[in-house]
Amino acid sequence: NDIIELDFVAKTLENASIEDADIIVAAGKGVKTKENIELLNKFAQKIGGKLAASRGLVDMGLCQNTIQVGQTGNRKSKRVITN
């Protein structure tokens, strides 16, 4: 059970760029909480990827629009996308 500091995660998510990522871990509204987003972000980092978010999470204020993917966000073809 690792503890992640919120400030670190907020900066990581805010500065995240998915443009050059080969691996993306995509999160949607089912994630529901900032804590779950933090866990997914940590997982993404461990596998050498970047966290991406649906418009729903961005609209809920849980993620920055810089990591939004989908029809209204970034559209890139990646090697691996998991959600």
CSV table of N, CA and C in Angstrom, one decimal:
chain,number,residue,atom,x,y,z
A,1,ASN,N,0.8,-1.2,0.0
A,1,ASN,CA,0.0,0.0,0.0
A,1,ASN,C,0.9,1.2,0.0
A,2,ASP,N,1.1,1.7,-1.2
A,2,ASP,CA,1.9,2.9,-1.3
A,2,ASP,C,1.0,4.2,-1.1
A,3,ILE,N,1.6,5.2,-0.5
A,3,ILE,CA,0.9,6.4,-0.3
A,3,ILE,C,1.5,7.4,-1.3
A,4,ILE,N,0.6,8.1,-2.0
A,4,ILE,CA,1.0,9.1,-3.0
A,4,ILE,C,0.6,10.4,-2.5
A,5,GLU,N,1.5,11.4,-2.6
A,5,GLU,CA,1.2,12.7,-2.2
A,5,GLU,C,0.4,13.4,-3.2
A,6,LEU,N,-0.7,14.1,-2.8
A,6,LEU,CA,-1.6,14.7,-3.8
A,6,LEU,C,-0.9,15.8,-4.6
A,7,ASP,N,0.0,16.6,-4.0
A,7,ASP,CA,0.7,17.7,-4.7
A,7,ASP,C,1.5,17.1,-5.8
A,8,PHE,N,2.2,16.0,-5.6
A,8,PHE,CA,3.1,15.4,-6.6
A,8,PHE,C,2.2,14.9,-7.7
A,9,VAL,N,1.1,14.3,-7.4
A,9,VAL,CA,0.3,13.7,-8.5
A,9,VAL,C,-0.4,14.9,-9.3
A,10,ALA,N,-0.8,15.9,-8.6
A,10,ALA,CA,-1.4,17.0,-9.3
A,10,ALA,C,-0.4,17.6,-10.3
A,11,LYS,N,0.8,17.8,-9.9
A,11,LYS,CA,1.8,18.4,-10.8
A,11,LYS,C,2.1,17.4,-12.0
A,12,THR,N,2.2,16.1,-11.7
A,12,THR,CA,2.4,15.1,-12.7
A,12,THR,C,1.3,15.1,-13.7
A,13,LEU,N,0.0,15.1,-13.2
A,13,LEU,CA,-1.1,15.1,-14.1
A,13,LEU,C,-1.2,16.4,-14.9
A,14,GLU,N,-0.9,17.5,-14.3
A,14,GLU,CA,-1.0,18.8,-14.9
A,14,GLU,C,0.1,18.9,-16.1
A,15,ASN,N,1.3,18.4,-15.8
A,15,ASN,CA,2.3,18.5,-16.8
A,15,ASN,C,2.4,17.3,-17.8
A,16,ALA,N,1.5,16.4,-17.6
A,16,ALA,CA,1.5,15.2,-18.5
A,16,ALA,C,1.3,15.5,-19.9
A,17,SER,N,2.0,14.9,-20.8
A,17,SER,CA,1.8,15.1,-22.2
A,17,SER,C,1.6,13.7,-22.8
A,18,ILE,N,0.5,13.5,-23.5
A,18,ILE,CA,0.2,12.2,-24.0
A,18,ILE,C,0.6,12.1,-25.5
A,19,GLU,N,1.1,13.2,-26.1
A,19,GLU,CA,1.4,13.3,-27.5
A,19,GLU,C,2.4,12.3,-27.9
A,20,ASP,N,3.5,12.1,-27.1
A,20,ASP,CA,4.6,11.2,-27.5
A,20,ASP,C,4.5,9.9,-26.8
A,21,ALA,N,3.5,9.6,-26.1
A,21,ALA,CA,3.4,8.3,-25.3
A,21,ALA,C,3.1,7.2,-26.2
A,22,ASP,N,3.8,6.1,-26.1
A,22,ASP,CA,3.5,4.8,-26.8
A,22,ASP,C,2.5,4.0,-26.0
A,23,ILE,N,2.4,4.2,-24.7
A,23,ILE,CA,1.5,3.5,-23.9
A,23,ILE,C,0.6,4.5,-23.1
A,24,ILE,N,-0.7,4.3,-23.2
A,24,ILE,CA,-1.6,5.2,-22.6
A,24,ILE,C,-2.6,4.3,-21.7
A,25,VAL,N,-2.7,4.8,-20.4
A,25,VAL,CA,-3.7,4.2,-19.5
A,25,VAL,C,-4.9,5.2,-19.5
A,26,ALA,N,-6.0,4.8,-20.1
A,26,ALA,CA,-7.1,5.7,-20.2
A,26,ALA,C,-8.1,5.5,-19.0
A,27,ALA,N,-8.5,6.6,-18.4
A,27,ALA,CA,-9.5,6.6,-17.3
A,27,ALA,C,-10.8,7.3,-17.7
A,28,GLY,N,-11.9,6.7,-17.3
A,28,GLY,CA,-13.2,7.3,-17.5
A,28,GLY,C,-13.9,7.6,-16.3
A,29,LYS,N,-15.2,8.0,-16.4
A,29,LYS,CA,-16.0,8.4,-15.2
A,29,LYS,C,-16.1,7.3,-14.2
A,30,GLY,N,-15.9,6.0,-14.6
A,30,GLY,CA,-16.0,4.9,-13.6
A,30,GLY,C,-15.0,5.0,-12.5
A,31,VAL,N,-13.9,5.7,-12.8
A,31,VAL,CA,-12.8,5.9,-11.8
A,31,VAL,C,-13.4,6.6,-10.5
A,32,LYS,N,-14.2,7.6,-10.7
A,32,LYS,CA,-15.0,8.3,-9.7
A,32,LYS,C,-14.2,9.2,-8.7
A,33,THR,N,-13.0,8.9,-8.3
A,33,THR,CA,-12.3,9.6,-7.3
A,33,THR,C,-10.9,10.0,-7.7
A,34,LYS,N,-10.4,11.1,-7.1
A,34,LYS,CA,-9.1,11.6,-7.3
A,34,LYS,C,-8.1,10.5,-6.8
A,35,GLU,N,-8.4,9.8,-5.8
A,35,GLU,CA,-7.5,8.7,-5.3
A,35,GLU,C,-7.3,7.6,-6.3
A,36,ASN,N,-8.4,7.2,-7.0
A,36,ASN,CA,-8.3,6.2,-8.0
A,36,ASN,C,-7.5,6.7,-9.2
A,37,ILE,N,-7.7,8.0,-9.5
A,37,ILE,CA,-6.9,8.5,-10.6
A,37,ILE,C,-5.4,8.5,-10.3
A,38,GLU,N,-5.1,8.8,-9.0
A,38,GLU,CA,-3.7,8.7,-8.6
A,38,GLU,C,-3.1,7.3,-8.7
A,39,LEU,N,-3.9,6.3,-8.4
A,39,LEU,CA,-3.5,4.9,-8.5
A,39,LEU,C,-3.2,4.6,-10.0
A,40,LEU,N,-4.1,5.0,-10.9
A,40,LEU,CA,-3.9,4.8,-12.3
A,40,LEU,C,-2.7,5.5,-12.9
A,41,ASN,N,-2.5,6.7,-12.4
A,41,ASN,CA,-1.3,7.5,-12.8
A,41,ASN,C,0.0,6.8,-12.4
A,42,LYS,N,0.0,6.3,-11.2
A,42,LYS,CA,1.1,5.5,-10.7
A,42,LYS,C,1.4,4.3,-11.5
A,43,PHE,N,0.3,3.6,-11.8
A,43,PHE,CA,0.4,2.4,-12.7
A,43,PHE,C,1.0,2.7,-14.0
A,44,ALA,N,0.4,3.8,-14.6
A,44,ALA,CA,0.9,4.2,-16.0
A,44,ALA,C,2.4,4.5,-15.9
A,45,GLN,N,2.9,5.2,-14.9
A,45,GLN,CA,4.3,5.5,-14.8
A,45,GLN,C,5.1,4.3,-14.6
A,46,LYS,N,4.6,3.3,-13.9
A,46,LYS,CA,5.4,2.1,-13.7
A,46,LYS,C,5.6,1.3,-15.0
A,47,ILE,N,4.6,1.4,-15.9
A,47,ILE,CA,4.7,0.6,-17.1
A,47,ILE,C,5.3,1.5,-18.3
A,48,GLY,N,5.7,2.7,-17.9
A,48,GLY,CA,6.3,3.5,-18.9
A,48,GLY,C,5.3,4.3,-19.8
A,49,GLY,N,4.1,4.5,-19.3
A,49,GLY,CA,3.1,5.1,-20.1
A,49,GLY,C,2.7,6.4,-19.4
A,50,LYS,N,1.6,6.9,-20.0
A,50,LYS,CA,1.0,8.2,-19.5
A,50,LYS,C,-0.5,8.0,-19.3
A,51,LEU,N,-1.0,8.7,-18.3
A,51,LEU,CA,-2.4,8.7,-18.0
A,51,LEU,C,-3.2,9.6,-18.9
A,52,ALA,N,-4.3,9.1,-19.4
A,52,ALA,CA,-5.2,9.9,-20.2
A,52,ALA,C,-6.6,9.8,-19.6
A,53,ALA,N,-7.4,10.9,-19.9
A,53,ALA,CA,-8.7,11.0,-19.2
A,53,ALA,C,-9.8,11.2,-20.3
A,54,SER,N,-11.0,10.7,-20.0
A,54,SER,CA,-12.1,11.0,-20.8
A,54,SER,C,-12.6,12.4,-20.6
A,55,ARG,N,-13.5,12.8,-21.5
A,55,ARG,CA,-14.1,14.2,-21.3
A,55,ARG,C,-14.9,14.2,-20.0
A,56,GLY,N,-15.5,13.1,-19.6
A,56,GLY,CA,-16.3,13.0,-18.4
A,56,GLY,C,-15.5,13.4,-17.2
A,57,LEU,N,-14.3,12.8,-17.1
A,57,LEU,CA,-13.4,13.1,-15.9
A,57,LEU,C,-12.9,14.6,-16.0
A,58,VAL,N,-12.7,15.1,-17.1
A,58,VAL,CA,-12.3,16.5,-17.3
A,58,VAL,C,-13.4,17.4,-16.9
A,59,ASP,N,-14.6,17.1,-17.3
A,59,ASP,CA,-15.8,17.9,-17.0
A,59,ASP,C,-16.1,17.9,-15.5
A,60,MET,N,-15.8,16.7,-14.9
A,60,MET,CA,-16.0,16.6,-13.4
A,60,MET,C,-14.9,17.3,-12.6
A,61,GLY,N,-13.9,17.8,-13.3
A,61,GLY,CA,-12.8,18.6,-12.6
A,61,GLY,C,-11.8,17.7,-12.0
A,62,LEU,N,-11.8,16.4,-12.3
A,62,LEU,CA,-10.9,15.5,-11.7
A,62,LEU,C,-9.5,15.4,-12.5
A,63,CYS,N,-9.5,15.8,-13.8
A,63,CYS,CA,-8.3,15.8,-14.6
A,63,CYS,C,-8.2,17.0,-15.4
A,64,GLN,N,-7.0,17.4,-15.8
A,64,GLN,CA,-6.8,18.5,-16.7
A,64,GLN,C,-7.2,18.2,-18.1
A,65,ASN,N,-7.6,19.1,-18.9
A,65,ASN,CA,-7.9,18.8,-20.3
A,65,ASN,C,-6.7,18.5,-21.2
A,66,THR,N,-5.5,18.8,-20.7
A,66,THR,CA,-4.3,18.4,-21.4
A,66,THR,C,-4.1,16.9,-21.6
A,67,ILE,N,-4.8,16.1,-20.7
A,67,ILE,CA,-4.6,14.7,-20.9
A,67,ILE,C,-5.9,14.0,-21.4
A,68,GLN,N,-6.8,14.9,-21.9
A,68,GLN,CA,-8.1,14.3,-22.4
A,68,GLN,C,-7.9,13.7,-23.8
A,69,VAL,N,-8.5,12.5,-23.9
A,69,VAL,CA,-8.5,11.8,-25.2
A,69,VAL,C,-9.9,11.5,-25.6
A,70,GLY,N,-10.1,11.1,-26.9
A,70,GLY,CA,-11.4,10.8,-27.4
A,70,GLY,C,-11.8,11.7,-28.5
A,71,GLN,N,-13.0,11.7,-28.8
A,71,GLN,CA,-13.5,12.5,-29.9
A,71,GLN,C,-13.4,14.0,-29.7
A,72,THR,N,-13.4,14.4,-28.4
A,72,THR,CA,-13.3,15.8,-28.1
A,72,THR,C,-11.9,16.2,-27.6
A,73,GLY,N,-11.0,15.2,-27.5
A,73,GLY,CA,-9.7,15.4,-27.0
A,73,GLY,C,-8.6,15.1,-28.0
A,74,ASN,N,-7.5,14.6,-27.6
A,74,ASN,CA,-6.4,14.2,-28.5
A,74,ASN,C,-6.8,12.9,-29.2
A,75,ARG,N,-6.5,12.8,-30.4
A,75,ARG,CA,-6.7,11.6,-31.2
A,75,ARG,C,-5.4,11.1,-31.8
A,76,LYS,N,-4.8,10.1,-31.1
A,76,LYS,CA,-3.5,9.6,-31.6
A,76,LYS,C,-3.6,8.1,-31.6
A,77,SER,N,-2.9,7.6,-32.6
A,77,SER,CA,-2.8,6.1,-32.6
A,77,SER,C,-1.6,5.7,-31.8
A,78,LYS,N,-1.9,4.8,-30.8
A,78,LYS,CA,-0.8,4.4,-29.9
A,78,LYS,C,-0.6,2.9,-30.0
A,79,ARG,N,0.6,2.5,-29.5
A,79,ARG,CA,0.9,1.1,-29.5
A,79,ARG,C,0.0,0.3,-28.5
A,80,VAL,N,-0.2,0.9,-27.3
A,80,VAL,CA,-1.0,0.2,-26.3
A,80,VAL,C,-1.9,1.2,-25.6
A,81,ILE,N,-3.2,1.0,-25.6
A,81,ILE,CA,-4.1,1.8,-24.8
A,81,ILE,C,-4.9,0.8,-23.9
A,82,THR,N,-4.9,1.1,-22.6
A,82,THR,CA,-5.6,0.2,-21.7
A,82,THR,C,-6.6,1.1,-20.9
A,83,ASN,N,-7.7,0.5,-20.6
A,83,ASN,CA,-8.6,1.3,-19.7
A,83,ASN,C,-9.4,0.3,-18.9
